[in-house]
Coordinates of C-alpha atoms in Angstrom, one line a residue:
M762 CA 35.3 25.1 14.8
I763 CA 33.0 22.1 14.3
K764 CA 33.1 19.3 11.7
L765 CA 29.9 18.7 9.8
T766 CA 29.6 15.5 7.8
M767 CA 27.5 15.8 4.6
P768 CA 25.5 13.1 2.9
D769 CA 28.3 12.4 0.4
G770 CA 30.8 11.8 3.2
S771 CA 32.5 15.2 2.7
I772 CA 33.3 17.2 5.8
R773 CA 32.8 21.0 6.1
E774 CA 34.2 23.0 8.9
A775 CA 32.1 25.9 10.4
E776 CA 32.1 28.0 13.6
A777 CA 30.1 26.6 16.4
G778 CA 26.8 28.5 16.7
I779 CA 26.0 28.6 13.0
S780 CA 22.4 27.9 12.2
A781 CA 21.5 25.2 9.7
I782 CA 20.0 27.8 7.2
E783 CA 23.2 29.9 7.5
L784 CA 25.2 26.8 6.6
A785 CA 22.9 26.1 3.6
K786 CA 23.5 29.8 2.4
S787 CA 27.3 29.3 2.7
I788 CA 26.9 26.4 0.3
S789 CA 24.6 28.0 -2.2
N790 CA 21.7 30.5 -2.2
S791 CA 19.6 28.2 -4.4
L792 CA 20.0 25.4 -1.8
A793 CA 19.0 27.7 1.0
K794 CA 15.8 28.7 -0.9
K795 CA 14.8 25.0 -1.3
V796 CA 15.6 23.8 2.2
L797 CA 12.5 23.1 4.3
A798 CA 14.1 21.2 7.3
V799 CA 17.4 19.7 8.3
S800 CA 18.4 16.2 9.5
I801 CA 21.0 16.4 12.3
D802 CA 22.3 13.0 13.2
D803 CA 19.2 11.5 11.6
K804 CA 16.8 13.7 13.6
T805 CA 14.6 16.0 11.5
M806 CA 14.7 19.6 12.9
D807 CA 14.0 23.3 12.0
V808 CA 16.3 25.1 9.7
S809 CA 16.9 27.6 12.4
T810 CA 18.5 25.0 14.6
V811 CA 22.0 26.0 15.9
L812 CA 24.8 23.6 15.1
D813 CA 27.2 23.6 18.1
R814 CA 29.0 20.2 17.8
D815 CA 30.4 17.7 15.3
C816 CA 27.5 16.0 13.6
R817 CA 26.0 14.6 10.4
V818 CA 24.0 17.1 8.4
Q819 CA 21.5 16.6 5.6
F820 CA 19.4 19.4 4.1
L821 CA 15.8 18.3 3.4
T822 CA 13.8 19.6 0.5
F823 CA 10.3 18.8 -0.6
E824 CA 11.8 15.8 -2.4
D825 CA 12.6 14.3 1.0
E826 CA 10.0 12.8 3.4
G827 CA 11.3 15.0 6.2
G828 CA 10.9 18.1 4.1
R829 CA 7.4 17.3 3.0
H830 CA 6.5 16.5 6.6
A831 CA 7.7 19.9 7.9
L832 CA 5.8 21.8 5.2
R833 CA 2.6 19.9 5.8
H834 CA 2.9 20.2 9.6
T835 CA 3.2 23.9 9.1
A836 CA 0.1 23.8 6.9
S837 CA -1.8 22.2 9.8
H838 CA -0.8 25.1 12.0
I839 CA -2.0 27.6 9.3
L840 CA -5.3 25.7 9.3
A841 CA -5.7 26.1 13.1
Q842 CA -4.8 29.8 12.9
A843 CA -7.3 30.4 10.2
I844 CA -10.1 28.6 12.2
K845 CA -9.2 30.6 15.3
R846 CA -9.4 33.9 13.3
L847 CA -12.7 33.1 11.6
Y848 CA -14.6 31.6 14.5
K849 CA -13.6 33.7 17.5
E850 CA -17.1 33.5 19.0
E851 CA -17.3 29.7 18.7
N852 CA -15.0 28.8 21.7
V853 CA -12.8 26.8 19.4
Q854 CA -10.6 24.3 21.2
L855 CA -7.7 22.7 19.3
A856 CA -6.6 19.1 19.8
I857 CA -3.9 17.8 17.6
G858 CA -2.8 18.7 14.0
P859 CA -0.1 16.4 12.5
A860 CA 1.3 15.9 9.0
I861 CA 0.2 12.6 7.5
E862 CA 1.1 10.8 4.3
N863 CA 0.1 13.1 1.4
G864 CA -1.3 15.8 3.7
F865 CA -2.3 16.9 7.2
Y866 CA -5.3 17.4 9.4
Y867 CA -6.3 19.2 12.6
D868 CA -8.8 17.9 15.2
I869 CA -11.0 20.7 16.6
D870 CA -13.7 21.0 19.1
M871 CA -16.4 23.6 18.3
E872 CA -20.2 23.8 18.4
K873 CA -20.6 24.8 14.8
R874 CA -20.6 21.9 12.3
L875 CA -18.3 22.8 9.5
T876 CA -19.6 22.4 5.9
D877 CA -17.9 22.3 2.5
E878 CA -18.7 26.1 2.2
D879 CA -17.0 26.7 5.5
L880 CA -13.9 24.9 4.2
K881 CA -13.7 27.3 1.3
D882 CA -13.8 30.3 3.7
I883 CA -11.1 28.6 5.9
E884 CA -8.9 27.9 2.9
K885 CA -9.2 31.5 1.8
E886 CA -8.0 32.7 5.2
M887 CA -5.1 30.2 5.0
H888 CA -4.0 31.7 1.8
K889 CA -4.0 35.1 3.5
I890 CA -1.7 33.7 6.3
V891 CA 0.6 32.3 3.7
K892 CA 0.8 35.7 2.0
E893 CA 1.6 37.3 5.4
N894 CA 4.8 35.1 5.4
L895 CA 4.7 34.8 9.2
K896 CA 7.9 33.6 10.7
L897 CA 7.6 30.4 12.8
E898 CA 9.5 30.9 16.1
R899 CA 10.2 28.0 18.5
R900 CA 10.7 28.5 22.2
L901 CA 11.1 26.1 25.1
V902 CA 9.0 26.6 28.2
S903 CA 8.6 25.0 31.6
R904 CA 5.7 22.6 32.2
Q905 CA 4.0 25.2 34.5
E906 CA 4.3 28.0 32.1
A907 CA 2.7 25.9 29.3
L908 CA -0.1 24.8 31.6
D909 CA -0.8 28.3 32.8
M910 CA -0.9 29.6 29.2
F911 CA -3.3 27.0 27.8
R912 CA -5.5 26.9 30.8
A913 CA -5.9 30.7 30.5
A914 CA -6.8 30.2 26.8
G915 CA -9.4 27.5 27.6
E916 CA -7.5 24.9 25.7
S917 CA -8.3 21.8 27.7
Y918 CA -7.0 19.3 25.1
K919 CA -3.6 21.0 25.1
V920 CA -3.6 20.9 29.0
E921 CA -4.3 17.1 28.9
L922 CA -1.5 16.6 26.4
I923 CA 1.0 18.5 28.6
N924 CA -0.1 16.6 31.7
D925 CA 0.5 13.3 29.9
L926 CA 4.1 14.2 29.0
P927 CA 6.9 12.5 31.0
E928 CA 8.4 14.7 33.7
E929 CA 11.7 15.1 31.8
A930 CA 10.0 16.0 28.5
E931 CA 11.1 19.1 26.6
I932 CA 8.0 21.3 26.0
S933 CA 8.2 23.6 23.0
L934 CA 5.8 26.2 21.5
Y935 CA 5.7 27.5 18.0
T936 CA 4.4 31.0 17.3
Q937 CA 3.4 32.5 14.0
G938 CA 1.9 36.0 14.2
E939 CA -0.8 36.1 16.8
F940 CA -1.1 32.3 17.0
T941 CA 0.9 30.0 19.3
D942 CA 0.6 26.2 19.5
L943 CA 2.0 23.4 21.6
C944 CA 4.2 21.4 19.2
A945 CA 7.4 19.4 19.1
G946 CA 8.0 20.5 15.4
P947 CA 9.7 20.6 13.1
H948 CA 8.3 23.3 10.9
V949 CA 9.4 25.3 7.9
A950 CA 10.9 28.8 8.4
S951 CA 7.7 30.8 7.6
T952 CA 4.1 30.4 6.4
G953 CA 5.2 31.7 3.0
K954 CA 6.9 28.5 2.2
V955 CA 3.5 26.8 1.9
K956 CA 2.7 28.0 -1.6
A957 CA 0.1 25.5 -2.6
L958 CA -2.6 24.1 -0.3
K959 CA -6.1 22.6 -0.4
L960 CA -8.7 21.6 2.2
Q961 CA -10.3 18.4 1.2
S962 CA -12.9 17.2 3.7
V963 CA -14.2 17.2 7.3
A964 CA -15.0 14.1 9.3
G965 CA -15.7 13.0 12.8
A966 CA -12.8 11.6 14.9
Y967 CA -12.9 10.5 18.6
W968 CA -10.4 12.3 20.8
R969 CA -7.4 10.0 21.1
G970 CA -9.2 7.4 18.9
S971 CA -11.5 6.2 21.7
E972 CA -15.2 6.0 21.3
K973 CA -15.5 6.8 25.1
N974 CA -14.2 10.3 24.4
K975 CA -15.9 13.2 22.7
M976 CA -16.3 13.3 18.9
L977 CA -14.2 16.1 17.4
Q978 CA -14.2 17.5 13.9
R979 CA -11.2 16.5 11.8
V980 CA -10.4 18.8 8.9
Y981 CA -8.2 17.2 6.2
G982 CA -6.0 19.0 3.7
T983 CA -3.0 18.7 1.6
A984 CA 0.0 21.0 0.8
F985 CA 2.7 21.2 -1.8
E986 CA 5.6 23.4 -2.6
K987 CA 4.4 24.2 -6.0
K988 CA 0.9 24.9 -7.5
E989 CA 1.6 22.5 -10.4
E990 CA 2.4 19.7 -7.9
L991 CA -0.9 20.3 -6.1
E992 CA -2.9 20.4 -9.3
A993 CA -1.3 17.1 -10.5
Y994 CA -2.1 15.5 -7.1
L995 CA -5.7 16.7 -7.1
K996 CA -6.1 15.4 -10.7
M997 CA -4.7 12.1 -9.6
L998 CA -7.2 11.9 -6.7
E999 CA -10.0 12.7 -9.1
E1000 CA -8.9 9.9 -11.3
A1001 CA -8.4 7.6 -8.3
A1002 CA -12.0 8.2 -7.3
K1003 CA -13.2 7.1 -10.7
R1004 CA -11.1 4.0 -10.4
D1005 CA -12.2 3.1 -6.8
H1006 CA -12.3 -0.7 -6.7
R1007 CA -15.2 -0.7 -4.4
K1008 CA -17.3 1.3 -6.8
L1009 CA -16.1 -0.6 -9.9
G1010 CA -16.4 -3.9 -8.0
K1011 CA -20.1 -3.2 -7.6
E1012 CA -20.7 -1.9 -11.2
L1013 CA -18.9 -4.8 -12.8
D1014 CA -20.4 -7.3 -10.4
L1015 CA -17.1 -8.6 -9.1
F1016 CA -17.4 -8.8 -5.3
S1017 CA -19.3 -7.6 -2.3
I1018 CA -18.8 -7.2 1.4
H1019 CA -21.8 -7.6 3.8
E1020 CA -22.6 -6.6 7.4
E1021 CA -22.9 -10.2 8.2
G1022 CA -19.1 -10.5 7.6
P1023 CA -17.2 -7.2 7.7
G1024 CA -13.8 -7.7 6.3
F1025 CA -14.8 -11.0 4.7
P1026 CA -15.2 -10.5 0.9
F1027 CA -17.7 -12.5 -1.2
F1028 CA -16.6 -13.1 -4.8
H1029 CA -19.2 -13.2 -7.5
P1030 CA -18.9 -15.2 -10.7
N1031 CA -17.2 -12.3 -12.6
G1032 CA -14.8 -11.8 -9.8
M1033 CA -14.1 -15.6 -9.6
V1034 CA -13.0 -15.5 -13.3
I1035 CA -10.3 -12.9 -12.5
R1036 CA -9.3 -14.8 -9.3
N1037 CA -9.0 -18.1 -11.1
E1038 CA -7.1 -16.7 -14.0
L1039 CA -4.6 -15.1 -11.5
I1040 CA -4.3 -18.5 -9.7
N1041 CA -3.8 -20.4 -13.1
Y1042 CA -1.1 -17.9 -14.1
W1043 CA 0.6 -18.2 -10.7
R1044 CA 0.7 -22.0 -11.0
E1045 CA 2.1 -21.9 -14.5
V1046 CA 4.9 -19.4 -13.6
H1047 CA 5.8 -21.3 -10.4
R1048 CA 5.9 -24.6 -12.2
R1049 CA 8.5 -23.1 -14.6
Y1050 CA 10.6 -21.7 -11.7
G1051 CA 10.8 -25.1 -9.9
Y1052 CA 8.1 -24.8 -7.2
Q1053 CA 6.0 -27.6 -5.8
E1054 CA 2.5 -26.8 -4.5
I1055 CA 1.4 -27.8 -1.0
K1056 CA -1.7 -27.1 1.2
T1057 CA -1.8 -26.9 4.9
P1058 CA -4.7 -26.8 7.5
M1059 CA -6.3 -23.5 8.4
I1060 CA -6.6 -24.4 12.1
L1061 CA -3.6 -25.7 14.1
N1062 CA -3.0 -26.0 17.9
R1063 CA -1.6 -23.5 20.3
Q1064 CA 1.6 -25.4 20.8
L1065 CA 2.5 -24.9 17.1
W1066 CA 2.0 -21.2 17.3
E1067 CA 4.0 -20.9 20.6
Q1068 CA 6.8 -22.8 18.9
S1069 CA 6.8 -20.6 15.8
G1070 CA 6.7 -17.4 18.0
H1071 CA 3.4 -16.1 16.6
W1072 CA 1.6 -16.7 20.0
A1073 CA 4.1 -14.3 21.6
H1074 CA 4.6 -11.8 18.8
Y1075 CA 1.3 -11.8 16.8
K1076 CA -1.4 -13.0 19.2
E1077 CA -3.5 -9.7 19.0
N1078 CA -4.0 -10.2 15.3
M1079 CA -5.2 -13.9 15.5
Y1080 CA -8.5 -15.7 15.9
F1081 CA -8.9 -18.6 18.3
T1082 CA -11.1 -21.6 19.0
E1083 CA -11.1 -24.6 21.3
I1084 CA -11.2 -28.2 20.1
D1085 CA -11.4 -31.1 22.6
D1086 CA -10.6 -28.8 25.5
E1087 CA -7.4 -27.6 23.7
D1088 CA -6.6 -24.1 22.4
Y1089 CA -6.3 -23.8 18.6
A1090 CA -5.7 -20.8 16.4
I1091 CA -6.8 -20.0 12.8
K1092 CA -3.7 -19.4 10.9
P1093 CA -2.6 -15.8 10.2
M1094 CA 0.3 -17.1 8.1
N1095 CA 1.2 -20.3 6.4
C1096 CA 4.8 -20.7 7.5
P1097 CA 4.4 -23.0 10.5
G1098 CA 2.4 -25.5 8.4
G1099 CA 5.2 -25.4 5.8
M1100 CA 7.7 -26.3 8.5
L1101 CA 5.7 -29.5 9.4
V1102 CA 5.6 -30.5 5.8
Y1103 CA 9.4 -30.1 5.5
K1104 CA 9.9 -32.3 8.6
T1105 CA 7.9 -35.2 7.3
Q1106 CA 11.1 -36.6 5.7
Q1107 CA 14.8 -36.3 6.0
H1108 CA 16.3 -34.1 3.3
S1109 CA 19.7 -34.2 1.7
Y1110 CA 21.7 -31.3 0.4
R1111 CA 20.9 -32.7 -3.1
D1112 CA 17.1 -31.9 -2.5
L1113 CA 17.9 -28.2 -1.9
P1114 CA 16.9 -25.6 -2.8
L1115 CA 13.4 -27.0 -2.0
R1116 CA 10.6 -24.6 -3.2
A1117 CA 7.2 -25.1 -1.7
G1118 CA 4.4 -22.8 -2.8
E1119 CA 1.0 -22.5 -1.1
L1120 CA -2.2 -20.6 -1.9
G1121 CA -3.2 -20.5 1.8
L1122 CA -6.3 -18.8 3.2
V1123 CA -5.3 -16.9 6.3
H1124 CA -7.2 -14.8 8.8
R1125 CA -6.0 -11.7 10.7
H1126 CA -7.9 -9.5 13.0
E1127 CA -8.0 -5.9 11.7
L1128 CA -9.8 -3.1 13.5
S1129 CA -13.2 -2.3 12.0
G1130 CA -12.1 1.2 11.2
A1131 CA -9.1 0.0 9.2
L1132 CA -11.2 -2.2 6.8
H1133 CA -11.2 -1.0 3.3
G1134 CA -12.7 -2.9 0.4
L1135 CA -10.3 -5.6 -0.8
F1136 CA -7.3 -3.6 0.3
R1137 CA -7.7 -4.3 4.1
V1138 CA -9.7 -7.4 4.9
R1139 CA -9.8 -10.1 7.7
N1140 CA -9.4 -13.1 5.5
F1141 CA -7.3 -13.4 2.3
T1142 CA -5.4 -15.9 0.2
Q1143 CA -1.7 -15.5 0.5
D1144 CA 0.3 -16.7 -2.5
D1145 CA 3.0 -17.9 -0.2
A1146 CA 6.2 -19.9 -0.9
H1147 CA 8.9 -21.2 1.4
I1148 CA 12.3 -22.0 0.0
F1149 CA 14.6 -24.2 2.0
M1150 CA 18.3 -23.9 1.0
T1151 CA 21.9 -24.2 2.1
P1152 CA 23.7 -21.0 3.2
D1153 CA 25.7 -20.8 0.0
Q1154 CA 22.5 -20.8 -2.1
I1155 CA 21.0 -17.7 -0.4
E1156 CA 22.0 -15.1 -3.0
G1157 CA 21.2 -17.3 -6.0
E1158 CA 17.7 -18.1 -4.7
I1159 CA 17.0 -14.4 -4.0
Q1160 CA 18.0 -13.6 -7.5
N1161 CA 15.8 -16.4 -8.8
V1162 CA 12.8 -14.9 -6.8
I1163 CA 13.5 -11.4 -8.2
N1164 CA 13.5 -12.9 -11.7
L1165 CA 10.1 -14.4 -11.0
F1166 CA 8.8 -11.1 -9.6
D1167 CA 10.1 -9.3 -12.7
E1168 CA 8.2 -11.6 -15.0
V1169 CA 5.0 -11.5 -13.1
Y1170 CA 4.9 -7.7 -12.6
S1171 CA 5.8 -7.0 -16.2
T1172 CA 2.9 -9.1 -17.3
F1173 CA 0.6 -6.7 -15.6
G1174 CA 2.6 -3.6 -16.8
L1175 CA 3.6 -2.8 -13.3
K1176 CA 7.0 -1.3 -12.3
Y1177 CA 8.4 -1.4 -8.8
H1178 CA 11.0 -0.1 -6.4
A1179 CA 12.6 -2.1 -3.6
E1180 CA 12.9 -1.4 0.1
L1181 CA 15.1 -3.3 2.6
S1182 CA 13.6 -3.5 6.1
T1183 CA 15.9 -4.3 9.0
R1184 CA 15.4 -5.8 12.6
P1185 CA 12.4 -4.4 14.6
E1186 CA 12.4 -4.0 18.3
D1187 CA 10.0 -6.8 18.8
S1188 CA 12.1 -9.6 17.3
M1189 CA 13.6 -13.0 18.1
G1190 CA 17.0 -14.4 17.4
S1191 CA 20.7 -13.4 17.9
D1192 CA 22.4 -10.3 16.6
D1193 CA 24.7 -12.5 14.5
M1194 CA 21.9 -14.3 12.8
W1195 CA 20.1 -11.0 12.0
E1196 CA 23.4 -9.5 10.6
L1197 CA 24.0 -12.5 8.4
A1198 CA 20.4 -12.5 7.1
T1199 CA 20.4 -8.7 6.5
N1200 CA 23.7 -8.8 4.7
G1201 CA 22.4 -11.6 2.5
L1202 CA 19.5 -9.5 1.3
R1203 CA 21.6 -6.4 0.9
N1204 CA 24.3 -8.2 -1.1
A1205 CA 21.6 -9.6 -3.5
L1206 CA 20.2 -6.2 -4.1
E1207 CA 23.6 -4.6 -4.7
H1208 CA 25.0 -7.4 -6.9
R1209 CA 21.8 -7.1 -9.0
G1210 CA 22.4 -3.3 -9.3
L1211 CA 18.9 -2.7 -8.0
D1212 CA 18.3 0.7 -6.3
Y1213 CA 16.7 0.4 -2.9
I1214 CA 15.9 2.4 0.3
V1215 CA 16.4 1.2 3.8
N1216 CA 13.5 1.0 6.3
E1217 CA 15.2 0.7 9.7
G1218 CA 13.4 -1.5 12.2
D1219 CA 10.6 -2.5 9.8
G1220 CA 11.4 -6.1 9.3
A1221 CA 9.3 -9.1 10.4
F1222 CA 9.8 -10.4 13.9
Y1223 CA 11.7 -13.4 12.6
G1224 CA 13.8 -11.8 9.9
P1225 CA 14.7 -8.9 7.6
K1226 CA 12.9 -8.5 4.3
I1227 CA 12.9 -6.8 0.9
D1228 CA 9.5 -5.3 0.0
F1229 CA 8.5 -4.6 -3.6
H1230 CA 6.3 -1.5 -4.1
L1231 CA 4.4 -1.5 -7.4
K1232 CA 3.6 1.7 -9.3
D1233 CA 0.2 1.8 -11.0
S1234 CA -1.0 3.6 -14.0
I1235 CA -1.8 6.8 -12.2
G1236 CA 1.5 6.9 -10.2
R1237 CA 0.4 5.4 -6.9
T1238 CA 2.5 2.8 -5.1
W1239 CA 1.3 -0.5 -3.5
Q1240 CA 3.4 -2.8 -1.4
C1241 CA 2.8 -6.4 -2.7
G1242 CA 5.7 -8.7 -3.1
T1243 CA 8.1 -9.4 -0.3
I1244 CA 11.2 -11.6 0.3
Q1245 CA 11.9 -12.5 3.9
L1246 CA 15.1 -14.2 4.9
D1247 CA 14.6 -16.3 8.0
M1248 CA 17.1 -18.3 10.1
Q1249 CA 14.8 -18.3 13.2
L1250 CA 12.0 -20.8 12.3
P1251 CA 14.4 -23.5 11.0
E1252 CA 16.0 -23.3 14.4
K1253 CA 12.7 -23.3 16.3
F1254 CA 11.4 -26.3 14.3
D1255 CA 14.7 -28.1 14.4
L1256 CA 14.8 -28.4 10.6
T1257 CA 17.9 -30.2 9.2
Y1258 CA 19.4 -31.6 6.0
V1259 CA 22.2 -34.0 5.5
G1260 CA 25.2 -32.3 4.0
E1261 CA 28.0 -33.6 1.7
D1262 CA 29.9 -34.5 4.9
G1263 CA 27.1 -36.9 6.0
Q1264 CA 26.3 -34.6 9.0
K1265 CA 23.1 -32.8 9.8
H1266 CA 23.0 -29.1 9.0
R1267 CA 20.4 -26.3 9.5
P1268 CA 18.8 -25.0 6.4
V1269 CA 18.1 -21.3 5.7
M1270 CA 14.6 -20.4 4.7
I1271 CA 13.0 -17.6 2.5
H1272 CA 9.4 -16.6 2.9
R1273 CA 8.1 -14.8 -0.2
V1274 CA 4.9 -13.7 -1.8
V1275 CA 4.4 -12.2 -5.3
Y1276 CA 0.8 -11.0 -5.4
G1277 CA 0.9 -10.6 -1.6
S1278 CA -2.8 -11.2 -1.1
I1279 CA -4.8 -12.3 -4.1
E1280 CA -7.8 -10.2 -2.9
R1281 CA -5.7 -7.0 -2.5
F1282 CA -4.0 -7.6 -5.8
I1283 CA -7.3 -7.9 -7.5
G1284 CA -8.3 -4.6 -5.9
I1285 CA -5.1 -3.0 -7.3
L1286 CA -5.7 -4.4 -10.8
I1287 CA -9.3 -3.1 -10.8
E1288 CA -7.9 0.4 -10.1
N1289 CA -4.8 0.1 -12.3
Y1290 CA -6.9 -0.9 -15.3
A1291 CA -10.0 1.2 -14.2
G1292 CA -12.0 -2.0 -14.6
A1293 CA -11.0 -2.5 -18.3
F1294 CA -9.1 -5.7 -17.8
P1295 CA -6.7 -7.1 -20.4
T1296 CA -8.5 -9.8 -22.5
W1297 CA -7.0 -12.7 -20.7
L1298 CA -8.3 -11.5 -17.4
A1299 CA -11.7 -10.1 -18.4
P1300 CA -14.7 -11.9 -17.0
V1301 CA -16.5 -11.6 -20.4
Q1302 CA -14.0 -11.3 -23.3
V1303 CA -16.5 -11.1 -26.2
K1304 CA -20.1 -9.7 -26.4
I1305 CA -22.0 -10.6 -29.6
L1306 CA -24.6 -8.0 -30.5
P1307 CA -27.2 -9.2 -33.1
I1308 CA -28.8 -6.2 -34.9
T1309 CA -32.3 -7.8 -35.1
D1310 CA -34.0 -11.0 -34.2
R1311 CA -33.3 -12.6 -37.6
H1312 CA -29.6 -12.5 -36.7
M1313 CA -30.0 -14.4 -33.4
D1314 CA -29.3 -17.8 -34.8
Y1315 CA -26.0 -16.7 -36.3
A1316 CA -25.1 -14.9 -33.1
F1317 CA -25.6 -18.1 -31.0
E1318 CA -23.8 -20.2 -33.5
L1319 CA -20.8 -17.9 -33.1
K1320 CA -21.1 -18.1 -29.3
K1321 CA -21.1 -21.9 -29.3
K1322 CA -18.1 -22.0 -31.6
M1323 CA -16.1 -19.5 -29.4
F1324 CA -17.3 -21.0 -26.1
D1325 CA -16.2 -24.5 -27.2
L1326 CA -12.7 -23.0 -27.9
G1327 CA -12.5 -21.7 -24.3
L1328 CA -13.5 -18.0 -24.9
R1329 CA -15.7 -16.3 -22.4
V1330 CA -18.5 -15.0 -24.7
E1331 CA -22.1 -13.8 -24.3
V1332 CA -24.9 -12.8 -26.7
D1333 CA -26.9 -9.7 -25.9
D1334 CA -30.3 -11.0 -27.2
R1335 CA -32.4 -8.2 -25.7
N1336 CA -34.9 -6.4 -27.8
E1337 CA -32.9 -3.2 -27.8
K1338 CA -31.3 -1.0 -30.4
V1339 CA -27.7 -2.1 -31.2
G1340 CA -26.4 1.4 -30.3
Y1341 CA -27.8 1.0 -26.8
K1342 CA -26.3 -2.5 -26.5
M1343 CA -22.9 -1.1 -27.6
R1344 CA -23.0 1.7 -25.0
E1345 CA -23.8 -0.8 -22.3
A1346 CA -20.9 -3.1 -23.4
Q1347 CA -18.6 -0.1 -23.2
V1348 CA -19.7 0.7 -19.6
K1349 CA -19.2 -3.0 -18.7
K1350 CA -15.7 -2.7 -20.2
I1351 CA -16.0 -5.8 -22.4
P1352 CA -12.8 -6.1 -24.5
Y1353 CA -14.5 -7.0 -27.8
M1354 CA -18.0 -6.2 -29.2
L1355 CA -19.0 -8.2 -32.3
V1356 CA -22.0 -6.6 -34.2
V1357 CA -23.6 -9.1 -36.6
G1358 CA -26.2 -8.2 -39.2
D1359 CA -27.2 -9.3 -42.7
Q1360 CA -23.8 -8.7 -44.3
E1361 CA -21.9 -10.5 -41.6
M1362 CA -24.3 -13.5 -41.7
E1363 CA -24.0 -13.8 -45.4
A1364 CA -20.2 -13.5 -45.5
G1365 CA -19.4 -15.5 -42.3
T1366 CA -17.8 -12.4 -40.8
V1367 CA -18.1 -10.2 -37.7
N1368 CA -17.9 -6.5 -37.3
M1369 CA -15.4 -6.0 -34.4
R1370 CA -15.0 -3.0 -32.1
K1371 CA -12.4 -3.0 -29.3
H1372 CA -13.1 -1.4 -26.0
G1373 CA -12.2 2.3 -25.9
E1374 CA -12.0 2.6 -29.7
K1375 CA -14.4 4.2 -32.1
E1376 CA -13.3 2.5 -35.3
T1377 CA -14.7 -0.9 -36.3
S1378 CA -13.3 -3.6 -38.6
T1379 CA -14.9 -6.5 -40.4
M1380 CA -13.0 -9.8 -40.5
P1381 CA -13.8 -13.5 -41.0
V1382 CA -14.9 -15.4 -37.9
D1383 CA -11.9 -17.7 -37.8
E1384 CA -9.5 -14.7 -38.3
F1385 CA -11.1 -13.0 -35.3
I1386 CA -10.9 -16.1 -33.2
A1387 CA -7.2 -16.7 -34.0
Y1388 CA -6.5 -13.0 -33.3
I1389 CA -8.1 -13.0 -29.8
Q1390 CA -6.6 -16.4 -28.9
A1391 CA -3.1 -15.0 -29.7
N1392 CA -3.9 -11.9 -27.5
I1393 CA -5.0 -14.2 -24.6
A1394 CA -2.0 -16.5 -24.9
S1395 CA 0.5 -13.6 -24.9
K1396 CA -1.2 -11.8 -22.0
S1397 CA 0.1 -8.7 -23.8
E1398 CA -3.1 -6.7 -24.7
K1399 CA -4.1 -4.1 -22.3
Y1400 CA -6.5 -1.1 -22.4

């Protein structure tokens, strides 16, 4: 008999040699039907895996990342099988076909260039394979047997992959019907488990990501356990395409990116309004939470970056220059500069916690293929802050930071979940320091009653962190805020404070950002609001639409009055029909349109229409101004 530890800590006994799926059936038939893969001692494996020793067991369904991965990995094999069936005469060679976030792909080498029509044919064949409910069978083979098999089949990419495996590597094949592929797995039990799938696109991809190699065709798809889930996902993608911040950024004249500076965004006047409002709000919130603002240089010498550890751990992402025959680096992070500011004077325990915020422009080298609008750029403004404190202030300060995060994110109508990331392989510092820092973050989360998940090995090289993943209006998540607890840099920079005992002590430091990157946060807001910004953020808050030329003077009088009160207001004085002007203001997503004609001019009123609404209302000018000022002050009105 073997002892199997379940996720809730309970122990089940079973005979050695029982398979994972048999164990699931012994627990409940409904569980067995839902199980897609199994985690054995934290390793995801097939449900057919035999249990022959004491171990931890967790059954994985589509709700679990491992379950989704197994289902989508199987979908990639179904895709390859369908292509092999349909294009027997094309000498199709298969490269790799992994599961990825939200889907899967397979890289193939064939003469025929696949079109959208071809994808429909392939998808139809995939549905046939699903209906055939082919069992996926795994078998281990020797290196020579695998090489002989794939050489005979003319699969040169598979041969190359096998040759690159270490000598001691286990080589496994998966067979479904007439199709066999080289694969480490895991997979679901049969093709019939992949009940909902969709091919999405085909693109070029260099073999092994190198432009020196041949360009292959990469077919992308997605797969779900249920049709309704697939339909909901596709609807979300359709909505996301409408909200694409690159498209809306151009239509609303917010920003641009040029060939002369790939990854370096240019902000236009409308974009600068949003940017400056975000910065003004940031400063107002941070003043209330006890932060002081600093600014540090963009370029600092090599010695500083060696001292901080960035030269050793982050050099490949940095830009460099030389000044007076000395090496300098453009800062990828603000923290080393913050250390120097702290060191300019001796601090007492009475000064702590010391909260120093910085809106620092940083530069990081990103591969050109990874650049994506405002989401992945090479220079951005990090809304950074460094908090220096005594060890007994750690939890209180973390709670204070989370309070600030709660206030900021709720202002934008964004909810979040938290993730705790622990020590990575490439890190510095002692085990004791890492354990103390990690426990500090964990205790703060648990004492707050905040649910979180753990990302093992995903911390920064100098300390563990809590990441805050925001959920937008169509259900996508974005990692923005982070709290990183650091005991390494205070040590490296010999930071001290004088304690109550008159002796020097080492402070603990928190790195934290709220927006993360102002540029990226703007991109997220564009997509979250679909370009229809709340009034306080909108580049133009009010558009006045005179019906005819004789109403122009009244329109411009209103504009001056509102402008002098700080409102962002424009008059559309073009010789166009008012209906046309209204439609254009709708497209530009102006929060308020004010139509003025004879009646409004005589009565000192405006005819107001809010963005996204058909109804209009007439009100005195001063009443409208008070109304919109209240909305802006409260930051509560959203569309």
